[in-house]
Amino acid sequence: MNSALLVTSTKRATIRAPSIDIDLGQWLFTLTDQEYRACSTAHIAAGSSRTPEGKRVSINVEQPGDTLMVQHYVEDFSDRDRCRVVSRTDAMSPLGRTEWQVTWEVTTAPIDATTCEFTNHFHVEASDAFLALLKANGVPIDQASHAAQKVADQHNEEETPLFALDIERKARNGVWSR
């Protein structure tokens, strides 16, 4: 899929738990539907699966702004302090149905012995099909990118601290053994 960068968003939050007590790979792939929905008003559903090759998949449905997205995040790599997944995302917008590629990465870094910084980063690449959809509707890519960036940042601003709280709660409850 040829692509053009549409948006990129990075937000950070503090987790009041030692980074050694966190496993982001386990967190991302065991996040329940209820937990996912609790982290943003735009979150609709979440589940998990595996590819035929055995890679873990996180399936998320969300609607930030006026675009419904069905994401099939395939594990690129995951460690205790860093996890990256990539999704060929179905996007249904007022312009029509199309496809994007979304790369989502979460990390933790120690601040001190009892706290760490959580970073939630994603970027969205517009496919050729999306670029054609924009052209057919007379929408310049920079206009679409600007509008999408605003929605992405608002969404990330909401979900990042709530993801951090979910991770913090699980770390404090000893969900991930060392």
mmCIF file of C-alpha atoms in Angstrom:
data_model
loop_
_atom_site.group_PDB
_atom_site.id
_atom_site.type_symbol
_atom_site.label_atom_id
_atom_site.label_comp_id
_atom_site.label_asym_id
_atom_site.label_seq_id
_atom_site.Cartn_x
_atom_site.Cartn_y
_atom_site.Cartn_z
ATOM 1 C CA MET A 1 0.000 0.000 0.000
ATOM 2 C CA ASN A 2 1.468 3.362 -1.011
ATOM 3 C CA SER A 3 0.750 5.990 1.585
ATOM 4 C CA ALA A 4 1.097 9.571 2.749
ATOM 5 C CA LEU A 5 1.369 10.616 6.380
ATOM 6 C CA LEU A 6 -2.022 11.928 7.472
ATOM 7 C CA VAL A 7 -1.528 12.470 11.229
ATOM 8 C CA THR A 8 0.869 11.764 14.041
ATOM 9 C CA SER A 9 0.065 12.182 17.723
ATOM 10 C CA THR A 10 2.052 11.665 20.909
ATOM 11 C CA LYS A 11 0.777 12.165 24.467
ATOM 12 C CA ARG A 12 2.338 11.314 27.822
ATOM 13 C CA ALA A 13 1.070 10.538 31.309
ATOM 14 C CA THR A 14 2.642 9.576 34.618
ATOM 15 C CA ILE A 15 2.102 6.104 36.029
ATOM 16 C CA ARG A 16 2.536 5.836 39.792
ATOM 17 C CA ALA A 17 4.086 2.387 39.696
ATOM 18 C CA PRO A 18 7.618 1.171 38.966
ATOM 19 C CA SER A 19 8.228 0.414 35.316
ATOM 20 C CA ILE A 20 9.572 -3.004 36.303
ATOM 21 C CA ASP A 21 6.029 -3.950 37.400
ATOM 22 C CA ILE A 22 4.537 -3.210 33.953
ATOM 23 C CA ASP A 23 4.282 -5.389 30.846
ATOM 24 C CA LEU A 24 2.941 -3.303 27.964
ATOM 25 C CA GLY A 25 2.804 -6.231 25.534
ATOM 26 C CA GLN A 26 0.602 -8.175 27.930
ATOM 27 C CA TRP A 27 -1.448 -5.079 28.717
ATOM 28 C CA LEU A 28 -2.240 -4.255 25.096
ATOM 29 C CA PHE A 29 -3.206 -7.790 24.097
ATOM 30 C CA THR A 30 -5.267 -8.555 27.207
ATOM 31 C CA LEU A 31 -7.151 -5.244 27.416
ATOM 32 C CA THR A 32 -10.784 -6.267 27.790
ATOM 33 C CA ASP A 33 -13.671 -4.762 25.895
ATOM 34 C CA GLN A 34 -14.905 -3.058 29.077
ATOM 35 C CA GLU A 35 -11.458 -1.687 29.941
ATOM 36 C CA TYR A 36 -10.952 -0.386 26.386
ATOM 37 C CA ARG A 37 -14.349 1.336 26.333
ATOM 38 C CA ALA A 38 -13.619 2.959 29.710
ATOM 39 C CA CYS A 39 -10.557 4.734 28.268
ATOM 40 C CA SER A 40 -12.381 6.962 25.742
ATOM 41 C CA THR A 41 -15.867 8.026 24.783
ATOM 42 C CA ALA A 42 -14.853 7.184 21.189
ATOM 43 C CA HIS A 43 -14.031 3.543 22.019
ATOM 44 C CA ILE A 44 -16.792 1.144 20.967
ATOM 45 C CA ALA A 45 -15.362 -2.373 21.234
ATOM 46 C CA ALA A 46 -12.166 -4.383 21.610
ATOM 47 C CA GLY A 47 -11.146 -7.996 21.267
ATOM 48 C CA SER A 48 -8.145 -10.109 20.416
ATOM 49 C CA SER A 49 -7.127 -12.817 17.989
ATOM 50 C CA ARG A 50 -4.049 -14.312 16.328
ATOM 51 C CA THR A 51 -2.805 -14.342 12.753
ATOM 52 C CA PRO A 52 -2.325 -17.735 11.036
ATOM 53 C CA GLU A 53 1.408 -17.272 11.798
ATOM 54 C CA GLY A 54 0.642 -16.911 15.519
ATOM 55 C CA LYS A 55 1.144 -13.165 15.929
ATOM 56 C CA ARG A 56 -1.176 -11.518 18.424
ATOM 57 C CA VAL A 57 -3.877 -9.186 17.113
ATOM 58 C CA SER A 58 -5.765 -6.469 18.992
ATOM 59 C CA ILE A 59 -9.049 -5.615 17.301
ATOM 60 C CA ASN A 60 -10.426 -2.190 18.171
ATOM 61 C CA VAL A 61 -13.510 -0.322 16.992
ATOM 62 C CA GLU A 62 -13.659 3.394 17.659
ATOM 63 C CA GLN A 63 -15.207 6.574 16.343
ATOM 64 C CA PRO A 64 -13.159 9.657 17.057
ATOM 65 C CA GLY A 65 -14.907 12.519 15.297
ATOM 66 C CA ASP A 66 -17.108 11.460 12.405
ATOM 67 C CA THR A 67 -15.059 8.462 11.215
ATOM 68 C CA LEU A 68 -15.788 4.911 12.327
ATOM 69 C CA MET A 69 -12.597 2.850 12.375
ATOM 70 C CA VAL A 70 -12.155 -0.911 12.597
ATOM 71 C CA GLN A 71 -8.540 -1.606 13.481
ATOM 72 C CA HIS A 72 -6.767 -4.954 13.232
ATOM 73 C CA TYR A 73 -3.535 -4.258 15.105
ATOM 74 C CA VAL A 74 -0.968 -6.965 14.375
ATOM 75 C CA GLU A 75 1.952 -7.279 16.765
ATOM 76 C CA ASP A 76 5.105 -5.799 15.257
ATOM 77 C CA PHE A 77 7.078 -6.249 18.481
ATOM 78 C CA SER A 78 6.352 -6.206 22.177
ATOM 79 C CA ASP A 79 8.416 -6.039 25.322
ATOM 80 C CA ARG A 80 7.613 -5.110 28.889
ATOM 81 C CA ASP A 81 8.427 -1.435 28.255
ATOM 82 C CA ARG A 82 7.539 -1.056 24.565
ATOM 83 C CA CYS A 83 4.921 -2.433 22.216
ATOM 84 C CA ARG A 84 4.220 -1.536 18.584
ATOM 85 C CA VAL A 85 1.326 -2.768 16.489
ATOM 86 C CA VAL A 86 0.319 -2.006 12.908
ATOM 87 C CA SER A 87 -3.201 -2.026 11.508
ATOM 88 C CA ARG A 88 -4.655 -1.932 8.065
ATOM 89 C CA THR A 89 -7.673 0.035 9.250
ATOM 90 C CA ASP A 90 -11.100 0.191 7.652
ATOM 91 C CA ALA A 91 -12.378 3.766 7.919
ATOM 92 C CA MET A 92 -15.947 4.828 7.249
ATOM 93 C CA SER A 93 -16.224 8.616 6.981
ATOM 94 C CA PRO A 94 -18.820 10.994 5.537
ATOM 95 C CA LEU A 95 -16.761 10.904 2.310
ATOM 96 C CA GLY A 96 -17.097 7.119 2.050
ATOM 97 C CA ARG A 97 -15.394 3.900 3.040
ATOM 98 C CA THR A 98 -11.639 3.654 2.705
ATOM 99 C CA GLU A 99 -8.492 2.259 4.275
ATOM 100 C CA TRP A 100 -5.630 3.682 6.322
ATOM 101 C CA GLN A 101 -2.549 2.220 7.901
ATOM 102 C CA VAL A 102 -2.259 3.004 11.602
ATOM 103 C CA THR A 103 0.879 2.344 13.622
ATOM 104 C CA TRP A 104 0.379 2.487 17.399
ATOM 105 C CA GLU A 105 3.255 2.383 19.867
ATOM 106 C CA VAL A 106 3.198 2.550 23.654
ATOM 107 C CA THR A 107 6.241 2.859 25.896
ATOM 108 C CA THR A 108 7.185 3.342 29.520
ATOM 109 C CA ALA A 109 10.346 4.903 30.888
ATOM 110 C CA PRO A 110 11.337 5.106 34.552
ATOM 111 C CA ILE A 111 11.149 8.512 36.202
ATOM 112 C CA ASP A 112 12.317 7.182 39.554
ATOM 113 C CA ALA A 113 11.986 3.965 41.588
ATOM 114 C CA THR A 114 8.212 4.337 42.028
ATOM 115 C CA THR A 115 6.953 6.147 38.917
ATOM 116 C CA CYS A 116 7.336 6.035 35.167
ATOM 117 C CA GLU A 117 6.272 7.961 32.116
ATOM 118 C CA PHE A 118 3.787 6.366 29.731
ATOM 119 C CA THR A 119 3.912 7.487 26.102
ATOM 120 C CA ASN A 120 1.047 6.788 23.704
ATOM 121 C CA HIS A 121 2.012 7.451 20.076
ATOM 122 C CA PHE A 122 0.277 6.695 16.812
ATOM 123 C CA HIS A 123 0.524 7.790 13.235
ATOM 124 C CA VAL A 124 -1.919 7.341 10.397
ATOM 125 C CA GLU A 125 -0.960 6.924 6.772
ATOM 126 C CA ALA A 126 -3.460 7.645 4.023
ATOM 127 C CA SER A 127 -3.697 4.910 1.401
ATOM 128 C CA ASP A 128 -3.947 5.478 -2.352
ATOM 129 C CA ALA A 129 -7.653 4.657 -2.004
ATOM 130 C CA PHE A 130 -8.096 7.418 0.578
ATOM 131 C CA LEU A 131 -6.169 9.897 -1.548
ATOM 132 C CA ALA A 132 -8.425 9.001 -4.502
ATOM 133 C CA LEU A 133 -11.488 9.456 -2.276
ATOM 134 C CA LEU A 134 -10.269 12.904 -1.270
ATOM 135 C CA LYS A 135 -9.643 13.844 -4.893
ATOM 136 C CA ALA A 136 -13.092 12.592 -5.975
ATOM 137 C CA ASN A 137 -14.663 14.783 -3.282
ATOM 138 C CA GLY A 138 -12.494 17.829 -4.018
ATOM 139 C CA VAL A 139 -10.797 17.779 -0.620
ATOM 140 C CA PRO A 140 -7.104 18.774 -0.550
ATOM 141 C CA ILE A 141 -4.869 16.420 1.470
ATOM 142 C CA ASP A 142 -3.629 19.271 3.680
ATOM 143 C CA GLN A 143 -7.215 20.160 4.616
ATOM 144 C CA ALA A 144 -8.025 16.527 5.446
ATOM 145 C CA SER A 145 -4.776 16.164 7.377
ATOM 146 C CA HIS A 146 -5.419 19.319 9.424
ATOM 147 C CA ALA A 147 -8.929 18.183 10.370
ATOM 148 C CA ALA A 148 -7.756 14.640 11.182
ATOM 149 C CA GLN A 149 -4.841 15.954 13.271
ATOM 150 C CA LYS A 150 -7.189 17.969 15.472
ATOM 151 C CA VAL A 151 -9.433 14.936 16.087
ATOM 152 C CA ALA A 152 -6.443 12.626 16.672
ATOM 153 C CA ASP A 153 -4.886 14.935 19.259
ATOM 154 C CA GLN A 154 -8.194 15.377 21.098
ATOM 155 C CA HIS A 155 -8.698 11.614 21.144
ATOM 156 C CA ASN A 156 -5.146 10.926 22.316
ATOM 157 C CA GLU A 157 -5.474 13.612 25.007
ATOM 158 C CA GLU A 158 -8.503 11.769 26.386
ATOM 159 C CA GLU A 159 -7.292 8.166 26.152
ATOM 160 C CA THR A 160 -3.652 8.493 27.251
ATOM 161 C CA PRO A 161 -4.229 9.334 30.932
ATOM 162 C CA LEU A 162 -6.986 6.719 31.129
ATOM 163 C CA PHE A 163 -4.750 4.054 29.558
ATOM 164 C CA ALA A 164 -2.074 5.065 32.101
ATOM 165 C CA LEU A 165 -4.537 4.659 34.981
ATOM 166 C CA ASP A 166 -5.532 1.201 33.743
ATOM 167 C CA ILE A 167 -1.865 0.175 33.517
ATOM 168 C CA GLU A 168 -1.150 1.695 36.945
ATOM 169 C CA ARG A 169 -4.042 -0.190 38.560
ATOM 170 C CA LYS A 170 -2.882 -3.483 37.066
ATOM 171 C CA ALA A 171 0.769 -2.886 38.023
ATOM 172 C CA ARG A 172 -0.193 -2.051 41.611
ATOM 173 C CA ASN A 173 -2.325 -5.214 41.758
ATOM 174 C CA GLY A 174 0.606 -7.355 40.576
ATOM 175 C CA VAL A 175 -1.053 -8.491 37.360
ATOM 176 C CA TRP A 176 2.290 -8.985 35.603
ATOM 177 C CA SER A 177 4.802 -11.092 37.468
ATOM 178 C CA ARG A 178 8.468 -10.274 36.913
#
